mmCIF file of C-alpha atoms in Angstrom:
data_model
loop_
_atom_site.group_PDB
_atom_site.id
_atom_site.type_symbol
_atom_site.label_atom_id
_atom_site.label_comp_id
_atom_site.label_asym_id
_atom_site.label_seq_id
_atom_site.Cartn_x
_atom_site.Cartn_y
_atom_site.Cartn_z
ATOM 1 C CA MET A 1 0.000 0.000 0.000
ATOM 2 C CA ALA A 2 1.208 3.493 -0.811
ATOM 3 C CA PRO A 3 2.151 5.710 2.143
ATOM 4 C CA LEU A 4 -0.573 7.851 3.634
ATOM 5 C CA VAL A 5 -0.743 11.413 2.427
ATOM 6 C CA PRO A 6 0.378 13.689 5.286
ATOM 7 C CA THR A 7 -2.168 16.398 5.935
ATOM 8 C CA SER A 8 -3.569 18.280 8.907
ATOM 9 C CA GLN A 9 -6.071 20.586 7.226
ATOM 10 C CA GLN A 10 -9.450 19.873 5.721
ATOM 11 C CA TRP A 11 -9.141 20.187 1.953
ATOM 12 C CA VAL A 12 -12.614 21.697 1.771
ATOM 13 C CA GLU A 13 -11.225 24.755 3.574
ATOM 14 C CA LYS A 14 -7.754 24.580 2.031
ATOM 15 C CA TYR A 15 -9.126 24.793 -1.513
ATOM 16 C CA ARG A 16 -12.126 27.023 -0.804
ATOM 17 C CA PRO A 17 -12.197 29.951 -3.294
ATOM 18 C CA ARG A 18 -11.169 33.196 -1.605
ATOM 19 C CA GLN A 19 -12.551 35.552 -4.252
ATOM 20 C CA VAL A 20 -15.892 35.688 -6.037
ATOM 21 C CA LYS A 21 -14.262 35.323 -9.456
ATOM 22 C CA ASP A 22 -12.827 31.941 -8.433
ATOM 23 C CA VAL A 23 -16.279 30.363 -7.872
ATOM 24 C CA VAL A 24 -16.865 27.899 -10.724
ATOM 25 C CA HIS A 25 -19.951 27.160 -12.863
ATOM 26 C CA GLN A 26 -21.979 30.092 -11.528
ATOM 27 C CA GLU A 27 -21.181 32.556 -14.301
ATOM 28 C CA GLU A 28 -24.275 34.753 -13.953
ATOM 29 C CA VAL A 29 -23.858 35.055 -10.195
ATOM 30 C CA VAL A 30 -20.136 35.804 -10.457
ATOM 31 C CA LEU A 31 -20.613 38.442 -13.164
ATOM 32 C CA THR A 32 -23.349 40.272 -11.268
ATOM 33 C CA LEU A 33 -21.562 40.221 -7.924
ATOM 34 C CA THR A 34 -18.236 41.271 -9.464
ATOM 35 C CA ASN A 35 -19.924 44.408 -10.785
ATOM 36 C CA THR A 36 -21.459 44.937 -7.348
ATOM 37 C CA LEU A 37 -18.024 44.716 -5.708
ATOM 38 C CA GLU A 38 -16.700 47.439 -8.009
ATOM 39 C CA THR A 39 -19.468 49.864 -7.056
ATOM 40 C CA GLY A 40 -19.782 48.805 -3.394
ATOM 41 C CA ASN A 41 -23.575 49.000 -3.742
ATOM 42 C CA LEU A 42 -24.797 45.686 -2.342
ATOM 43 C CA PRO A 43 -28.528 44.842 -2.073
ATOM 44 C CA HIS A 44 -30.003 42.268 0.301
ATOM 45 C CA LEU A 45 -29.050 38.860 -1.138
ATOM 46 C CA LEU A 46 -30.755 35.483 -1.284
ATOM 47 C CA PHE A 47 -28.611 32.552 -2.426
ATOM 48 C CA TYR A 48 -30.424 29.264 -3.025
ATOM 49 C CA GLY A 49 -29.572 25.940 -4.625
ATOM 50 C CA PRO A 50 -28.266 22.430 -3.861
ATOM 51 C CA PRO A 51 -25.574 21.917 -1.206
ATOM 52 C CA GLY A 52 -21.912 22.132 -2.174
ATOM 53 C CA THR A 53 -22.398 24.532 -5.094
ATOM 54 C CA GLY A 54 -20.651 27.593 -3.608
ATOM 55 C CA LYS A 55 -23.355 29.600 -1.815
ATOM 56 C CA THR A 56 -21.584 30.067 1.521
ATOM 57 C CA THR A 57 -18.214 30.421 -0.200
ATOM 58 C CA THR A 58 -19.560 33.255 -2.358
ATOM 59 C CA ALA A 59 -21.091 35.074 0.608
ATOM 60 C CA LEU A 60 -17.861 34.869 2.618
ATOM 61 C CA ALA A 61 -15.785 35.937 -0.383
ATOM 62 C CA ILE A 62 -17.978 39.018 -0.888
ATOM 63 C CA ALA A 63 -17.598 40.007 2.766
ATOM 64 C CA HIS A 64 -13.813 39.555 2.736
ATOM 65 C CA GLN A 65 -13.403 41.463 -0.522
ATOM 66 C CA LEU A 66 -15.541 44.344 0.720
ATOM 67 C CA PHE A 67 -13.988 44.836 4.147
ATOM 68 C CA GLY A 68 -10.656 43.023 4.251
ATOM 69 C CA PRO A 69 -9.255 41.104 7.248
ATOM 70 C CA GLU A 70 -9.140 44.130 9.567
ATOM 71 C CA LEU A 71 -12.835 45.041 9.455
ATOM 72 C CA TYR A 72 -14.301 41.616 8.749
ATOM 73 C CA LYS A 73 -15.046 40.699 12.368
ATOM 74 C CA SER A 74 -16.618 44.036 13.206
ATOM 75 C CA ARG A 75 -18.608 44.400 9.970
ATOM 76 C CA VAL A 76 -19.833 40.821 9.383
ATOM 77 C CA LEU A 77 -22.098 38.653 11.540
ATOM 78 C CA GLU A 78 -22.388 35.039 10.406
ATOM 79 C CA LEU A 79 -25.016 32.691 11.845
ATOM 80 C CA ASN A 80 -25.758 29.147 10.689
ATOM 81 C CA ALA A 81 -28.035 26.269 11.617
ATOM 82 C CA SER A 82 -25.881 25.356 14.639
ATOM 83 C CA ASP A 83 -26.862 28.664 16.286
ATOM 84 C CA ASP A 84 -30.186 29.330 17.953
ATOM 85 C CA ARG A 85 -32.007 31.496 15.459
ATOM 86 C CA GLY A 86 -35.454 31.701 16.929
ATOM 87 C CA ILE A 87 -37.402 34.902 17.350
ATOM 88 C CA ASN A 88 -35.462 35.888 20.489
ATOM 89 C CA VAL A 89 -32.140 35.883 18.617
ATOM 90 C CA VAL A 90 -33.674 38.016 15.874
ATOM 91 C CA ARG A 91 -34.979 40.502 18.446
ATOM 92 C CA THR A 92 -31.679 40.697 20.347
ATOM 93 C CA LYS A 93 -28.443 39.613 18.686
ATOM 94 C CA ILE A 94 -29.358 40.358 15.069
ATOM 95 C CA LYS A 95 -31.217 43.574 15.828
ATOM 96 C CA ASP A 96 -28.465 44.881 18.099
ATOM 97 C CA PHE A 97 -25.790 44.191 15.490
ATOM 98 C CA ALA A 98 -27.885 45.749 12.707
ATOM 99 C CA ALA A 99 -28.572 48.920 14.681
ATOM 100 C CA VAL A 100 -24.946 49.881 15.380
ATOM 101 C CA ALA A 101 -23.527 52.507 13.043
ATOM 102 C CA VAL A 102 -20.366 51.713 11.087
ATOM 103 C CA GLY A 103 -16.992 53.396 11.536
ATOM 104 C CA PRO A 104 -14.458 54.534 8.938
ATOM 105 C CA GLY A 105 -13.105 52.083 6.379
ATOM 106 C CA VAL A 106 -9.553 51.028 5.559
ATOM 107 C CA SER A 107 -7.540 51.745 2.443
ATOM 108 C CA GLY A 108 -7.308 49.096 -0.256
ATOM 109 C CA TYR A 109 -10.880 47.828 0.154
ATOM 110 C CA PRO A 110 -14.256 49.280 -0.949
ATOM 111 C CA CYS A 111 -15.547 49.352 2.667
ATOM 112 C CA PRO A 112 -19.091 50.567 1.883
ATOM 113 C CA PRO A 113 -20.933 52.258 4.771
ATOM 114 C CA PHE A 114 -22.883 49.210 5.937
ATOM 115 C CA LYS A 115 -22.475 45.868 7.707
ATOM 116 C CA ILE A 116 -23.428 42.390 6.446
ATOM 117 C CA ILE A 117 -25.409 39.727 8.310
ATOM 118 C CA ILE A 118 -25.012 36.259 6.756
ATOM 119 C CA LEU A 119 -27.762 33.803 7.713
ATOM 120 C CA ASP A 120 -26.675 30.385 6.488
ATOM 121 C CA GLU A 121 -29.327 27.665 6.098
ATOM 122 C CA ALA A 122 -32.008 30.298 6.487
ATOM 123 C CA ASP A 123 -34.692 27.818 5.429
ATOM 124 C CA SER A 124 -34.393 26.214 8.882
ATOM 125 C CA MET A 125 -35.489 29.423 10.608
ATOM 126 C CA THR A 126 -38.964 29.450 12.095
ATOM 127 C CA GLU A 127 -41.662 31.450 10.342
ATOM 128 C CA ASP A 128 -41.983 33.729 13.387
ATOM 129 C CA ALA A 129 -38.250 34.483 13.260
ATOM 130 C CA GLN A 130 -38.446 35.246 9.542
ATOM 131 C CA ASN A 131 -41.404 37.558 10.110
ATOM 132 C CA ALA A 132 -39.485 39.347 12.865
ATOM 133 C CA LEU A 133 -36.698 40.088 10.366
ATOM 134 C CA ARG A 134 -38.979 42.037 8.037
ATOM 135 C CA ARG A 135 -39.066 45.183 10.129
ATOM 136 C CA THR A 136 -35.359 44.938 10.993
ATOM 137 C CA MET A 137 -34.424 44.798 7.317
ATOM 138 C CA GLU A 138 -36.445 47.914 6.553
ATOM 139 C CA THR A 139 -35.455 49.937 9.616
ATOM 140 C CA TYR A 140 -31.703 49.419 9.341
ATOM 141 C CA SER A 141 -31.294 49.066 5.575
ATOM 142 C CA LYS A 142 -28.973 52.108 5.465
ATOM 143 C CA VAL A 143 -26.374 50.510 7.723
ATOM 144 C CA THR A 144 -27.000 46.762 7.315
ATOM 145 C CA ARG A 145 -27.381 44.304 4.434
ATOM 146 C CA PHE A 146 -28.672 40.741 4.837
ATOM 147 C CA CYS A 147 -27.463 37.681 2.939
ATOM 148 C CA PHE A 148 -29.764 34.655 3.221
ATOM 149 C CA ILE A 149 -28.431 31.241 2.179
ATOM 150 C CA CYS A 150 -30.752 28.262 1.771
ATOM 151 C CA ASN A 151 -31.308 25.027 -0.135
ATOM 152 C CA TYR A 152 -35.070 25.494 -0.591
ATOM 153 C CA ILE A 153 -36.314 28.951 -1.511
ATOM 154 C CA SER A 154 -39.902 27.801 -0.957
ATOM 155 C CA ARG A 155 -39.198 27.739 2.803
ATOM 156 C CA ILE A 156 -38.360 31.447 2.827
ATOM 157 C CA ILE A 157 -41.458 33.556 3.402
ATOM 158 C CA GLU A 158 -42.422 35.754 0.461
ATOM 159 C CA PRO A 159 -42.023 39.106 2.298
ATOM 160 C CA LEU A 160 -38.328 38.298 2.913
ATOM 161 C CA ALA A 161 -37.699 36.877 -0.557
ATOM 162 C CA SER A 162 -39.228 39.940 -2.222
ATOM 163 C CA ARG A 163 -36.782 42.232 -0.399
ATOM 164 C CA CYS A 164 -33.729 40.393 -1.774
ATOM 165 C CA ALA A 165 -31.884 40.000 -5.046
ATOM 166 C CA LYS A 166 -32.177 36.244 -5.752
ATOM 167 C CA PHE A 167 -29.317 34.153 -7.113
ATOM 168 C CA ARG A 168 -29.779 30.497 -8.021
ATOM 169 C CA PHE A 169 -26.715 28.252 -7.723
ATOM 170 C CA LYS A 170 -26.710 25.371 -10.209
ATOM 171 C CA PRO A 171 -25.491 21.821 -9.450
ATOM 172 C CA LEU A 172 -21.942 21.360 -10.688
ATOM 173 C CA VAL A 173 -21.583 19.361 -13.906
ATOM 174 C CA ASN A 174 -19.118 16.492 -14.193
ATOM 175 C CA ASN A 175 -16.446 18.305 -16.193
ATOM 176 C CA VAL A 176 -16.311 21.137 -13.631
ATOM 177 C CA LEU A 177 -16.042 18.679 -10.740
ATOM 178 C CA SER A 178 -13.423 16.623 -12.587
ATOM 179 C CA SER A 179 -11.302 19.671 -13.351
ATOM 180 C CA ARG A 180 -11.241 20.777 -9.712
ATOM 181 C CA ILE A 181 -10.603 17.256 -8.393
ATOM 182 C CA GLN A 182 -7.711 16.776 -10.829
ATOM 183 C CA PHE A 183 -6.219 20.092 -9.685
ATOM 184 C CA ILE A 184 -6.393 18.978 -6.036
ATOM 185 C CA CYS A 185 -4.861 15.597 -6.921
ATOM 186 C CA GLN A 186 -1.991 17.370 -8.633
ATOM 187 C CA GLU A 187 -1.429 19.663 -5.653
ATOM 188 C CA GLU A 188 -1.574 16.788 -3.139
ATOM 189 C CA GLY A 189 0.392 14.261 -5.188
ATOM 190 C CA LEU A 190 -2.479 11.797 -5.648
ATOM 191 C CA SER A 191 -2.980 9.267 -8.418
ATOM 192 C CA LEU A 192 -6.651 8.962 -9.399
ATOM 193 C CA ASP A 193 -7.496 6.668 -12.314
ATOM 194 C CA PRO A 194 -10.281 7.653 -14.782
ATOM 195 C CA LYS A 195 -12.692 5.047 -13.379
ATOM 196 C CA ALA A 196 -12.228 6.413 -9.852
ATOM 197 C CA LEU A 197 -12.819 9.960 -11.112
ATOM 198 C CA GLU A 198 -16.038 8.857 -12.812
ATOM 199 C CA THR A 199 -17.167 7.111 -9.617
ATOM 200 C CA LEU A 200 -16.401 10.220 -7.577
ATOM 201 C CA ASN A 201 -18.526 12.305 -9.944
ATOM 202 C CA GLN A 202 -21.421 9.871 -9.566
ATOM 203 C CA VAL A 203 -21.419 9.601 -5.772
ATOM 204 C CA SER A 204 -20.957 13.349 -5.187
ATOM 205 C CA GLU A 205 -24.032 14.246 -7.321
ATOM 206 C CA GLY A 206 -22.842 17.736 -8.209
ATOM 207 C CA ASP A 207 -21.728 18.550 -4.651
ATOM 208 C CA MET A 208 -18.156 19.872 -4.679
ATOM 209 C CA ARG A 209 -17.823 19.739 -0.893
ATOM 210 C CA ARG A 210 -18.860 16.100 -0.813
ATOM 211 C CA ALA A 211 -16.465 15.203 -3.656
ATOM 212 C CA ILE A 212 -13.478 16.828 -1.938
ATOM 213 C CA THR A 213 -14.359 15.224 1.413
ATOM 214 C CA TYR A 214 -14.571 11.752 -0.163
ATOM 215 C CA LEU A 215 -11.261 12.334 -1.943
ATOM 216 C CA GLN A 216 -9.472 13.327 1.265
ATOM 217 C CA ALA A 217 -10.999 10.426 3.196
ATOM 218 C CA ALA A 218 -9.824 7.984 0.529
ATOM 219 C CA ALA A 219 -6.336 9.520 0.554
ATOM 220 C CA ARG A 220 -6.085 9.151 4.330
ATOM 221 C CA LEU A 221 -7.240 5.536 4.315
ATOM 222 C CA TYR A 222 -5.686 4.149 1.134
ATOM 223 C CA GLY A 223 -2.708 6.383 0.403
ATOM 224 C CA SER A 224 -1.792 8.317 -2.725
ATOM 225 C CA SER A 225 -3.097 5.745 -5.249
ATOM 226 C CA ILE A 226 -6.913 5.734 -5.211
ATOM 227 C CA SER A 227 -9.191 3.323 -7.055
ATOM 228 C CA SER A 228 -12.914 3.336 -7.784
ATOM 229 C CA LYS A 229 -13.480 0.741 -5.047
ATOM 230 C CA ASN A 230 -11.739 3.005 -2.513
ATOM 231 C CA ILE A 231 -14.141 5.851 -3.368
ATOM 232 C CA ILE A 232 -17.155 3.556 -2.968
ATOM 233 C CA ASN A 233 -15.900 2.340 0.419
ATOM 234 C CA VAL A 234 -15.478 5.820 1.920
ATOM 235 C CA SER A 235 -18.661 7.289 0.418
ATOM 236 C CA GLY A 236 -21.082 4.777 1.911
ATOM 237 C CA VAL A 237 -22.474 4.007 -1.542
ATOM 238 C CA ILE A 238 -23.491 0.373 -1.952
ATOM 239 C CA ASP A 239 -21.940 -1.712 -4.712
ATOM 240 C CA GLN A 240 -24.288 -1.812 -7.694
ATOM 241 C CA SER A 241 -24.086 -5.621 -7.778
ATOM 242 C CA VAL A 242 -26.013 -5.762 -4.478
ATOM 243 C CA VAL A 243 -28.906 -3.722 -5.865
ATOM 244 C CA CYS A 244 -28.803 -5.616 -9.165
ATOM 245 C CA CYS A 245 -29.087 -8.916 -7.293
ATOM 246 C CA LEU A 246 -32.215 -7.644 -5.547
ATOM 247 C CA LEU A 247 -33.778 -6.569 -8.847
ATOM 248 C CA GLU A 248 -32.905 -9.872 -10.504
ATOM 249 C CA ALA A 249 -34.506 -11.767 -7.610
ATOM 250 C CA CYS A 250 -37.665 -9.697 -8.064
ATOM 251 C CA LYS A 251 -37.733 -10.436 -11.797
ATOM 252 C CA THR A 252 -37.846 -14.203 -11.163
ATOM 253 C CA GLY A 253 -41.406 -13.908 -9.844
ATOM 254 C CA PHE A 254 -40.663 -16.109 -6.809
ATOM 255 C CA PHE A 255 -41.269 -14.407 -3.484
ATOM 256 C CA ASP A 256 -38.846 -16.711 -1.622
ATOM 257 C CA GLN A 257 -35.933 -15.511 -3.755
ATOM 258 C CA ALA A 258 -36.880 -11.868 -3.318
ATOM 259 C CA GLN A 259 -37.219 -12.362 0.443
ATOM 260 C CA LYS A 260 -33.785 -14.029 0.601
ATOM 261 C CA ALA A 261 -32.196 -11.081 -1.266
ATOM 262 C CA VAL A 262 -33.871 -8.652 1.156
ATOM 263 C CA THR A 263 -32.714 -10.675 4.170
ATOM 264 C CA ASP A 264 -29.134 -10.708 2.869
ATOM 265 C CA ILE A 265 -29.217 -6.906 2.513
ATOM 266 C CA ILE A 266 -30.462 -6.442 6.076
ATOM 267 C CA ASP A 267 -27.953 -8.973 7.458
ATOM 268 C CA GLU A 268 -25.092 -7.109 5.758
ATOM 269 C CA GLY A 269 -26.198 -3.898 7.481
ATOM 270 C CA TYR A 270 -26.686 -1.867 4.299
ATOM 271 C CA PRO A 271 -28.737 1.334 4.806
ATOM 272 C CA VAL A 272 -32.119 0.756 3.224
ATOM 273 C CA SER A 273 -32.564 4.409 2.240
ATOM 274 C CA GLN A 274 -29.391 4.157 0.135
ATOM 275 C CA ILE A 275 -30.580 0.871 -1.393
ATOM 276 C CA LEU A 276 -33.859 2.535 -2.406
ATOM 277 C CA SER A 277 -32.048 5.518 -3.897
ATOM 278 C CA GLN A 278 -29.792 3.332 -6.055
ATOM 279 C CA MET A 279 -32.680 1.032 -6.910
ATOM 280 C CA TYR A 280 -34.637 4.033 -8.180
ATOM 281 C CA ASP A 281 -31.737 5.069 -10.455
ATOM 282 C CA LEU A 282 -31.427 1.582 -11.922
ATOM 283 C CA VAL A 283 -35.151 1.187 -12.531
ATOM 284 C CA VAL A 284 -35.510 4.557 -14.257
ATOM 285 C CA ALA A 285 -32.503 3.854 -16.508
ATOM 286 C CA ASN A 286 -33.635 0.314 -17.403
ATOM 287 C CA GLU A 287 -34.767 0.291 -21.040
ATOM 288 C CA ASP A 288 -36.289 -3.194 -20.765
ATOM 289 C CA LEU A 289 -39.075 -1.958 -18.493
ATOM 290 C CA SER A 290 -42.209 -0.208 -19.681
ATOM 291 C CA ASP A 291 -43.164 3.235 -18.398
ATOM 292 C CA LEU A 292 -46.025 1.680 -16.426
ATOM 293 C CA GLN A 293 -43.696 -0.803 -14.707
ATOM 294 C CA LYS A 294 -41.237 1.974 -13.841
ATOM 295 C CA ALA A 295 -44.047 4.101 -12.435
ATOM 296 C CA GLN A 296 -45.361 1.257 -10.276
ATOM 297 C CA VAL A 297 -41.933 0.500 -8.793
ATOM 298 C CA CYS A 298 -41.056 4.171 -8.244
ATOM 299 C CA GLU A 299 -44.373 4.719 -6.456
ATOM 300 C CA ARG A 300 -43.528 1.862 -4.082
ATOM 301 C CA ILE A 301 -40.051 3.302 -3.485
ATOM 302 C CA ALA A 302 -41.515 6.731 -2.719
ATOM 303 C CA GLN A 303 -44.020 5.286 -0.234
ATOM 304 C CA ALA A 304 -41.307 3.263 1.511
ATOM 305 C CA ASP A 305 -38.976 6.271 1.676
ATOM 306 C CA LYS A 306 -41.699 8.321 3.371
ATOM 307 C CA CYS A 307 -42.368 5.498 5.842
ATOM 308 C CA LEU A 308 -38.641 5.252 6.667
ATOM 309 C CA ILE A 309 -38.516 8.977 7.397
ATOM 310 C CA ASP A 310 -41.466 8.478 9.750
ATOM 311 C CA GLY A 311 -39.555 5.719 11.581
ATOM 312 C CA ALA A 312 -40.881 2.526 10.023
ATOM 313 C CA ASP A 313 -39.032 -0.803 10.148
ATOM 314 C CA GLU A 314 -36.369 -1.079 7.416
ATOM 315 C CA TYR A 315 -36.864 -4.799 6.749
ATOM 316 C CA LEU A 316 -40.620 -4.492 6.235
ATOM 317 C CA GLN A 317 -40.269 -1.471 3.955
ATOM 318 C CA ILE A 318 -37.676 -2.968 1.617
ATOM 319 C CA LEU A 319 -39.647 -6.227 1.583
ATOM 320 C CA ASP A 320 -42.721 -4.257 0.550
ATOM 321 C CA VAL A 321 -40.735 -2.582 -2.241
ATOM 322 C CA ALA A 322 -39.391 -5.957 -3.390
ATOM 323 C CA SER A 323 -42.861 -7.494 -3.523
ATOM 324 C CA GLY A 324 -44.213 -4.454 -5.351
ATOM 325 C CA ALA A 325 -41.343 -4.609 -7.854
ATOM 326 C CA MET A 326 -41.972 -8.334 -8.367
ATOM 327 C CA ARG A 327 -45.635 -7.694 -9.171
ATOM 328 C CA ALA A 328 -44.691 -4.919 -11.592
ATOM 329 C CA PHE A 329 -41.949 -6.886 -13.347
ATOM 330 C CA CYS A 330 -44.057 -10.061 -13.732
ATOM 331 C CA ASN A 331 -47.386 -8.294 -14.345
ATOM 332 C CA MET A 332 -48.948 -10.009 -11.344
ATOM 333 C CA SER A 333 -52.149 -9.024 -9.629
ATOM 334 C CA GLN A 334 -52.183 -8.071 -5.950
ATOM 335 C CA GLU A 335 -53.409 -11.546 -4.936
ATOM 336 C CA CYS A 336 -50.952 -13.562 -7.053
ATOM 337 C CA ALA A 337 -47.892 -12.096 -5.344
ATOM 338 C CA PHE A 338 -48.688 -13.919 -2.109
ATOM 339 C CA ILE A 339 -49.545 -17.341 -3.514
#
């Protein structure tokens, strides 16, 4: 085995873009915010999109480029989901910070005459807390700007969303992820074969943070030469052969075989939610199945996923999906599946 790669810093932070122009695959956002940095006229912002696409990075880069290291702590308040952000925090901490007037700037940075409050994962704030922010945003708009960051814009109340300039962050495409991963491999002295790079793209699902975390975990465990199997092991993704075996057992039309495949999955300790997710991908991509069969299986998967979230038993739910898939694949009626 190759020697472990010596490192003491998280690569997610080490390779985080420090300037807005370095954020990849968000051309419209970067262009607009670069113009804003030149004028120093920043509106209230609302960043939304999938995780790992650069929302928090962009917000932090804007703040650092506006105020520099000297004024950053006094001009920027950052709160995320780990902080208590109920209505009391809005009425005290946020309001007190927003109300304080700003001092003089420093040379070399735009230093506009306002502060910035960054609310990361704002979609987890209560509706009462969001409503309490409405008046604060209006009252102190001359000295404070808000930057909301969320995954689901639908969870932000309309009065807040309408006060902000909205920027949608797109999931990162494979070539963008691959380019960044190859750059990190070059910097860290890693050897990543094409198959491993393809696997990393698949398991990260457009999330740059997840891709870099998996890469570093694989480097720590397996050394500087990383294979596709290493990526699968550290990512928690289940080998496709396991899911394929379950589908093949369902296609036989014999319940005993499907039950045995389900029992093997449970005995191996595989997470059922991950099995369902990969099963869904395989079913949708299977050209041998009709649209009706795909719809029937996907409906079963959706119902089981909801039940798992509500705390249902994993064995019973995956068994229900297997029996439903067997009926769909073999065109059985409800009664025939249990004969």
